[in-house]
Coordinates of C-alpha atoms in Angstrom, one line a residue:
Chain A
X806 CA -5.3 18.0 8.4
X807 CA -8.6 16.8 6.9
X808 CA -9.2 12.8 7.2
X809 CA -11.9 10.7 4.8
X810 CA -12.9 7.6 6.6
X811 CA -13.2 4.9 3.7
X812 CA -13.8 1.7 6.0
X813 CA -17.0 -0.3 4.6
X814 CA -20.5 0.0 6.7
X815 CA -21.8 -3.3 7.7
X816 CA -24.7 -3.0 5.3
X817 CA -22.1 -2.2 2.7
X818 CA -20.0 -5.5 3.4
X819 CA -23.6 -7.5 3.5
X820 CA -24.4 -6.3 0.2
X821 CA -21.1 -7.0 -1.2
X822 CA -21.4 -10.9 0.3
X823 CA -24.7 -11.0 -1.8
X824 CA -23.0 -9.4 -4.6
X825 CA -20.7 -11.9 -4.7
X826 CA -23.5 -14.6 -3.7
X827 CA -24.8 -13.3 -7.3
X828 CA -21.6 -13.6 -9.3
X829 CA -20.8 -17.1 -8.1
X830 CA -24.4 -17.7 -9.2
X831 CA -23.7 -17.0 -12.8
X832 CA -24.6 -13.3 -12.4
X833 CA -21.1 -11.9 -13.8
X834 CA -22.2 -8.6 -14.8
X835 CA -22.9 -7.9 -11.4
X836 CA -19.0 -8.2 -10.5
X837 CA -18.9 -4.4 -12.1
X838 CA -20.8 -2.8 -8.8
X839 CA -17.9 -4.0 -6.6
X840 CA -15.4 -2.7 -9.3
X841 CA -17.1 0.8 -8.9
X842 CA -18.0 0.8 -5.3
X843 CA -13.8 0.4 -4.6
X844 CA -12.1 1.4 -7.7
X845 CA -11.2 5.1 -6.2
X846 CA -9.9 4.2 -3.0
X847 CA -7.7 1.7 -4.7
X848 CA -6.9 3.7 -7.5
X849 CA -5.7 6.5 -4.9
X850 CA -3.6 3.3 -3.6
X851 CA -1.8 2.4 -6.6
X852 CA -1.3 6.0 -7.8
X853 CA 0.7 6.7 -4.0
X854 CA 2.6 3.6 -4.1
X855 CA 3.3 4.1 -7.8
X856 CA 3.4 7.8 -8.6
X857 CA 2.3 6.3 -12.4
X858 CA -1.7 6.7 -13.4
X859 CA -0.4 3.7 -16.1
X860 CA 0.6 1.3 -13.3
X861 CA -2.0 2.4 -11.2
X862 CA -4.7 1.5 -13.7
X863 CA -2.3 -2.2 -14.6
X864 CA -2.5 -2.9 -10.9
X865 CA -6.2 -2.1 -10.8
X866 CA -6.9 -4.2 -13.5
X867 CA -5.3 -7.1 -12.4
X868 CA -6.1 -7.2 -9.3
X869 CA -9.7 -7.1 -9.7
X870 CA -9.1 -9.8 -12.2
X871 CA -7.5 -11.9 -9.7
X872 CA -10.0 -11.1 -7.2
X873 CA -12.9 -12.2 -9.6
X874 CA -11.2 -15.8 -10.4
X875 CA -10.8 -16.5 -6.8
X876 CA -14.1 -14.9 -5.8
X877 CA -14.8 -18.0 -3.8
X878 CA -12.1 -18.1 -1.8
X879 CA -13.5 -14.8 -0.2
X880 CA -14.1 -15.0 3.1
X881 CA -14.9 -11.9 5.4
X882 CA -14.6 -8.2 4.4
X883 CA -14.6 -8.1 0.1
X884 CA -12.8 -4.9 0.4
X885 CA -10.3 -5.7 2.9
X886 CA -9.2 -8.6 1.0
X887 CA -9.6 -7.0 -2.5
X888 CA -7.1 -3.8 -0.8
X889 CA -4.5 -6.8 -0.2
X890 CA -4.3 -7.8 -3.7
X891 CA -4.1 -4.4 -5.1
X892 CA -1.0 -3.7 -1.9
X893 CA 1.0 -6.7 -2.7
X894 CA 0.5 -5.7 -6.6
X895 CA 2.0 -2.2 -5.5
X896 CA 4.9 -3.9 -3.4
X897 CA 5.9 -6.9 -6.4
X898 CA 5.9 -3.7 -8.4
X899 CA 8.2 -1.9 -6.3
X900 CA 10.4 -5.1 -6.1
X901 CA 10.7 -5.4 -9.5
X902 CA 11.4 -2.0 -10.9
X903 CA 14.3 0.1 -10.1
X904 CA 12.7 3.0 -10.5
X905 CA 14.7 6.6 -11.0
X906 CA 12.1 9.4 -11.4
X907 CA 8.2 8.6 -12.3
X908 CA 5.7 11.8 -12.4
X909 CA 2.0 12.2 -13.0
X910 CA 1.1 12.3 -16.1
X911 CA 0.3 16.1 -16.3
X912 CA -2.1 15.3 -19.3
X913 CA -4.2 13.3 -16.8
X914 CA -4.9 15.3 -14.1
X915 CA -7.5 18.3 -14.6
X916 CA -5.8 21.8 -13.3
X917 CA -8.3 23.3 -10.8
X918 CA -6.5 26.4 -9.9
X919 CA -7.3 30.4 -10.6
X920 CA -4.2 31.5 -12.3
X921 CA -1.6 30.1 -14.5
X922 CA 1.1 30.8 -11.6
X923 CA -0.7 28.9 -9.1
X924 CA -1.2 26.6 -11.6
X925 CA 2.6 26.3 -12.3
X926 CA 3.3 27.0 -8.2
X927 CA 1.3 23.3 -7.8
X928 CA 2.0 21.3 -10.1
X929 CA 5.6 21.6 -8.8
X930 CA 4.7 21.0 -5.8
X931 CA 3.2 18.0 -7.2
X932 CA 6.3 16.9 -8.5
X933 CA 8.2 17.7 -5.7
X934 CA 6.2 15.7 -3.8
X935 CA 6.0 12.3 -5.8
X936 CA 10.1 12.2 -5.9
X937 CA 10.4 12.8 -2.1
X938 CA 7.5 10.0 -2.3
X939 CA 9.5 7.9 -4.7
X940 CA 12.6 8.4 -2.2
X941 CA 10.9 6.7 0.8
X942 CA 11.3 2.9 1.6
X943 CA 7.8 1.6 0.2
X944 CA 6.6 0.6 4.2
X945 CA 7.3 4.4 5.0
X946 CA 5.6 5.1 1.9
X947 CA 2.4 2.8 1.8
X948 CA 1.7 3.8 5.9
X949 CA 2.1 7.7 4.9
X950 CA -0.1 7.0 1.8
X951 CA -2.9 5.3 3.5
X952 CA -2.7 7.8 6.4
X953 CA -2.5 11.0 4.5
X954 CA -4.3 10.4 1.3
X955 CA -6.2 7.6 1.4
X956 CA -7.8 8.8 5.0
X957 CA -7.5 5.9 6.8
X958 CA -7.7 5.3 10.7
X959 CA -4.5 3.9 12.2
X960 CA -7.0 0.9 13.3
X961 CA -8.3 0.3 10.5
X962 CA -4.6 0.5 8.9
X963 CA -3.6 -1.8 11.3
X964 CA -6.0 -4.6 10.3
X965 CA -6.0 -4.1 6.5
X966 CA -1.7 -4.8 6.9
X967 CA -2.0 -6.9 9.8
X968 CA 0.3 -4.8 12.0
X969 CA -0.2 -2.8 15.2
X970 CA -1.1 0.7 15.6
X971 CA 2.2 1.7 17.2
X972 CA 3.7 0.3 14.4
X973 CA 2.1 2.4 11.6
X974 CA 2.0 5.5 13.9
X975 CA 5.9 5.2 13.4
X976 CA 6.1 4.4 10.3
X977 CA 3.9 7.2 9.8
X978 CA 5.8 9.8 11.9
X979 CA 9.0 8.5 10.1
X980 CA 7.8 9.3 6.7
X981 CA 7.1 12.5 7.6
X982 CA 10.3 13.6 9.2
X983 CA 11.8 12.1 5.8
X984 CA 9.9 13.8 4.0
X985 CA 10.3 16.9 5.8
X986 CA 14.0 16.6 5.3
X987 CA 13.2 16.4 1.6
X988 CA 11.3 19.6 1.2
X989 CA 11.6 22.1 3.7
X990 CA 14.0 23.6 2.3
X991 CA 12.0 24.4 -0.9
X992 CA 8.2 24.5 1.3
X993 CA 8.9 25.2 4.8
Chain B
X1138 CA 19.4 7.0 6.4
X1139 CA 16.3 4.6 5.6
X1140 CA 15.9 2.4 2.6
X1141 CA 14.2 -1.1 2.2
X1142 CA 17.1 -3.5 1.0
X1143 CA 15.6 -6.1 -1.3
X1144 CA 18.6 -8.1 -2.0
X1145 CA 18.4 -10.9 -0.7
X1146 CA 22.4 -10.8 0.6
X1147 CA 21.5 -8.0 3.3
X1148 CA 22.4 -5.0 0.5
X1149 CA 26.4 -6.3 0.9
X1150 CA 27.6 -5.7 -2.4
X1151 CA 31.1 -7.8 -1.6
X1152 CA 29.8 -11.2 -1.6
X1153 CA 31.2 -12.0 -5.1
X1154 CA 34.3 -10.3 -5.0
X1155 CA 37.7 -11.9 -5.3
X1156 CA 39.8 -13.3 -2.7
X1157 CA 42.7 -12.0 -4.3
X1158 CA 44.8 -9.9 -2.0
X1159 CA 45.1 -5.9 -3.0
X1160 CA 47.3 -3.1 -2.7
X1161 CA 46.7 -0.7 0.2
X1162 CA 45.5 1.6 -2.9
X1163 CA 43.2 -0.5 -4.4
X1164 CA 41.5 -1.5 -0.6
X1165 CA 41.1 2.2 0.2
X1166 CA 39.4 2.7 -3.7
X1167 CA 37.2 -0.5 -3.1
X1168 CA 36.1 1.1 0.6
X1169 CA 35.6 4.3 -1.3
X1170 CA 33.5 2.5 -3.7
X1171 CA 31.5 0.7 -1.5
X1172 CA 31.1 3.4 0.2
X1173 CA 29.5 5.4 -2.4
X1174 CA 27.3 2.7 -3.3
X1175 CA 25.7 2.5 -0.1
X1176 CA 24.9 6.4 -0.2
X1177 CA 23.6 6.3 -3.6
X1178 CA 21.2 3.4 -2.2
X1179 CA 19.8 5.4 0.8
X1180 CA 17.6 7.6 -0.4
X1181 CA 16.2 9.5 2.5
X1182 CA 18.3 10.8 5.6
X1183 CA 16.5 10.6 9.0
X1184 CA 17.2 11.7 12.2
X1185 CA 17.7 15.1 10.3
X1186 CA 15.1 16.6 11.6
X1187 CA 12.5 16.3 14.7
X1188 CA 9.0 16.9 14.5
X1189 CA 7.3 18.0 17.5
X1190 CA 5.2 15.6 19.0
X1191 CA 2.2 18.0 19.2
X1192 CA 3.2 18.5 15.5
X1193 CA 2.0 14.8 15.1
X1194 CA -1.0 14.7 17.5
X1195 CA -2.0 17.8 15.1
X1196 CA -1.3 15.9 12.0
X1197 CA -3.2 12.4 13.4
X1198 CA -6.2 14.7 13.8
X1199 CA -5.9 14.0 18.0
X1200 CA -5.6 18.3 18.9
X1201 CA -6.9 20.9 17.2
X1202 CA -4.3 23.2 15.1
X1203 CA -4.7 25.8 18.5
X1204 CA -3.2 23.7 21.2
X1205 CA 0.3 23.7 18.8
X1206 CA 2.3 26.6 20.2
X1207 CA 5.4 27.3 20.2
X1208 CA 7.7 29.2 17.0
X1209 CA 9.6 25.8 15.9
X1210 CA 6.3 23.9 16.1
X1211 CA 4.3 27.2 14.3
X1212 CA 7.0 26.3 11.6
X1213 CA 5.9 22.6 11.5
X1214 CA 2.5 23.2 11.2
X1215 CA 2.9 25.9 8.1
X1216 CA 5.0 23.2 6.2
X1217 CA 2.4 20.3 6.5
X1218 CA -0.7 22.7 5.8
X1219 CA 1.3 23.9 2.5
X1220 CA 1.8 20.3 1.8
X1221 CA -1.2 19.4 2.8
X1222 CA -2.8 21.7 -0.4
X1223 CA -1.7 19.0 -2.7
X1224 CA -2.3 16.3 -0.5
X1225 CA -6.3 17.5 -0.8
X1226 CA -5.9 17.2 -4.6
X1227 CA -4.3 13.8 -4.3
X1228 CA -7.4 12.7 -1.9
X1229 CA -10.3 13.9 -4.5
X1230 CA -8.6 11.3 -7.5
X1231 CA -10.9 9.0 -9.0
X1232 CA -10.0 6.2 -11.2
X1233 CA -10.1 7.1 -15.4
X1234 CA -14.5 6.5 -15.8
X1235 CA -13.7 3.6 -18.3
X1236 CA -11.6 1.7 -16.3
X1237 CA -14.8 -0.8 -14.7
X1238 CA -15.6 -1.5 -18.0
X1239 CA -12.2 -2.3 -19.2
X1240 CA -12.0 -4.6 -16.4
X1241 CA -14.9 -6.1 -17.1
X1242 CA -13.9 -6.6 -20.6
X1243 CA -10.8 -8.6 -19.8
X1244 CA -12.4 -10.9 -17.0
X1245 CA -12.2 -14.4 -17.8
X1246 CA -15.1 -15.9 -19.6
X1247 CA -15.5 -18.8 -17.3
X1248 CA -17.4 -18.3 -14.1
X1249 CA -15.0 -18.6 -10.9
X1250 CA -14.7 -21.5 -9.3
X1251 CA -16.5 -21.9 -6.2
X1252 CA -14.4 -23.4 -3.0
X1253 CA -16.7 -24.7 -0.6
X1254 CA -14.4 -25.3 2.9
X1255 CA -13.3 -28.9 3.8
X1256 CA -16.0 -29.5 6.1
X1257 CA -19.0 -28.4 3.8
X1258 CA -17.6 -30.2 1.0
X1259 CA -20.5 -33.2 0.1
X1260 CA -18.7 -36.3 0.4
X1261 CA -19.6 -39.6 -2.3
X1262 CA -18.1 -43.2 -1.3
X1263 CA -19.5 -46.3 -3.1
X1264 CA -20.8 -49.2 -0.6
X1265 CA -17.1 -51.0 -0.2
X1266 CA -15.5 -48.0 0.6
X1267 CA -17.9 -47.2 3.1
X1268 CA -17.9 -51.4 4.6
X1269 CA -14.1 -50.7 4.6
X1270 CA -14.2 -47.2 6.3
X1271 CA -17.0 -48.1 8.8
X1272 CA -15.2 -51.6 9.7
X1273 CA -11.7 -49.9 10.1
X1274 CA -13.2 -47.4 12.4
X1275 CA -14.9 -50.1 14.2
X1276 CA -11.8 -51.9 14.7
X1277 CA -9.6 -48.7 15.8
X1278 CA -12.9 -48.6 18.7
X1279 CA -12.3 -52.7 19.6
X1280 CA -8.2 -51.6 19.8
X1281 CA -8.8 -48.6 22.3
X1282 CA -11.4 -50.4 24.3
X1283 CA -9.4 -53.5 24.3
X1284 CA -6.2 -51.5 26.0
X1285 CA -8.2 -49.2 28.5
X1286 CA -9.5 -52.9 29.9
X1287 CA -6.1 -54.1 30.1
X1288 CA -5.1 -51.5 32.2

């Protein structure tokens, strides 16, 4: 199973202190290069937690919005605390909507494959996929999501949520026995 | 069965009900009831199914795909690389290209507000409130030194 690491270099979170330095100072067109430096990883967040590229994009938008109103208050890692917005925008989401069945957006996602049956073959995997997501309690969910497509480290899962690493390893391990259950019989 | 209960009376759905007593009938409906309200609430059964250990040390990226052996654990690793081919598609996502500038479209005009911590902030005090301060803390001194002779 392939793994992107995503944690910021230390020249990375300099430069984002100075970026910020900037903004603070008036500069607020500068507030855009942290928006695009950590708009994908987030994005990939919102869109796992979610399974909706509309509430993704809300959450996004929102969150940086937040974050650039109490830009001051940062203190530390810019895109440690910015991920904590956009996680507890994803959980009062959750909390707040009883949701029943929510898909990607076919129209939104660009279809990659050779032939129109392999086409079909994944985008019902796809689906398949988001509503065994959907089915998972949203802890199971958000460790499985950060682990699996969001490529993160269990350490640096661990400090992001402020958990321990044997926690999220069975939260982990947990979602995918669930989710196992949900589609083997269909994928295995 | 897993599920994260977000009521905030521990998921029992009985905490309103009526006292009133009912027929043998209408207990076993209600259990029936309840019952079927709590399945419809779990969502996902566990302890279905076990996955390997080495099924997970594969999956955490600690072993290589060769050290997994065995025709259960073989069976394992097919379903996660299958799943794994949308999981790949799910990883290369990147947020719609208009979405910084809609952002930046709907920040707040106003700069934000800087928070300097408590013991950066500058501190002003006109001349009395500094006499006052300075003599309190001068007589707090006088107090202490006073009782450390006594003793």
């Amino acid at each position: 199973m392939k793994t992107t690491v995503t944690a910021a270099p230390v020249d990375q979170v300099e430069a984002d202190q100075q970026i910020i330095a900037n903004v603070l100072a008036g500069h607020r067109e500068e507030f855009s290069m942290l928006i695009t430096r950590y708009s994908d990883a987030l994005y990939r967040h919102a869109l796992g937690m979610t399974g909706s590229p509309d509430v993704a994009e809300d959450i996004l938008q929102m969150s940086f919005i937040k974050a650039y109103q109490h830009l001051g208050e940062v203190r530390g890692r810019f895109d440690a605390w910015v991920f904590r917005i956009v996680a507890n925008g994803c959980k009062d989401w959750l909390k707040n909507i009883r949701r029943t069945h929510l898909s990607y957006d076919e129209d939104d996602q660009p279809s990659g494959y050779a032939t129109p049956e392999e086409d079909l073959d994944r985008t019902e995997l796809r689906g398949d996929l988001d509503r065994a997501l959907a089915a998972l309690a949203p802890s199971l969910r958000e460790a499985f999501v950060m682990k699996h497509v969001e490529g993160r480290s269990y350490e640096e899962m661990a400090d992001l949520l402020g958990t321990t690493v044997g926690a999220l390893k069975m939260r982990v391990h947990r979602a995918r026995e669930a989710l196992q259950v949900l589609l083997e019989e269909k994928y295995a | 069965m897993t599920h994260d209960d977000l009521t905030s009376h521990g998921g029992r759905d009985d905490l309103n009900r009526s006292r009133v007593p009912e027929s043998s009938e209408a207990r076993r409906e209600s259990a029936r009831d309840r019952e079927s309200a709590r399945m419809s609430d779990r969502e996902v059964p566990i302890e279905l199914t076990r996955t390997p250990d080495l099924v997970h040390a594969w999956l955490d990226g600690e072993i290589p795909e060769s050290s997994v052996r065995g025709a259960e654990a073989v069976r394992h690793v097919e379903f996660w690389k299958r799943l794994d081919s949308d999981l790949e598609v799910r990883r290369q996502m990147h947020a719609p290209v208009d979405l910084t500038e809609r952002i930046m479209t709907a920040l707040p005009a106003t700069a934000p507000r800087v928070v300097a911590p408590w013991w950066n902030r500058p501190v002003s005090m006109n001349p009395v409130a500094l006499a006052a301060a300075t003599a309190g803390l001068l007589a707090i001194g006088a107090a202490i030194g006073a009782s450390v002779r006594v003793r």
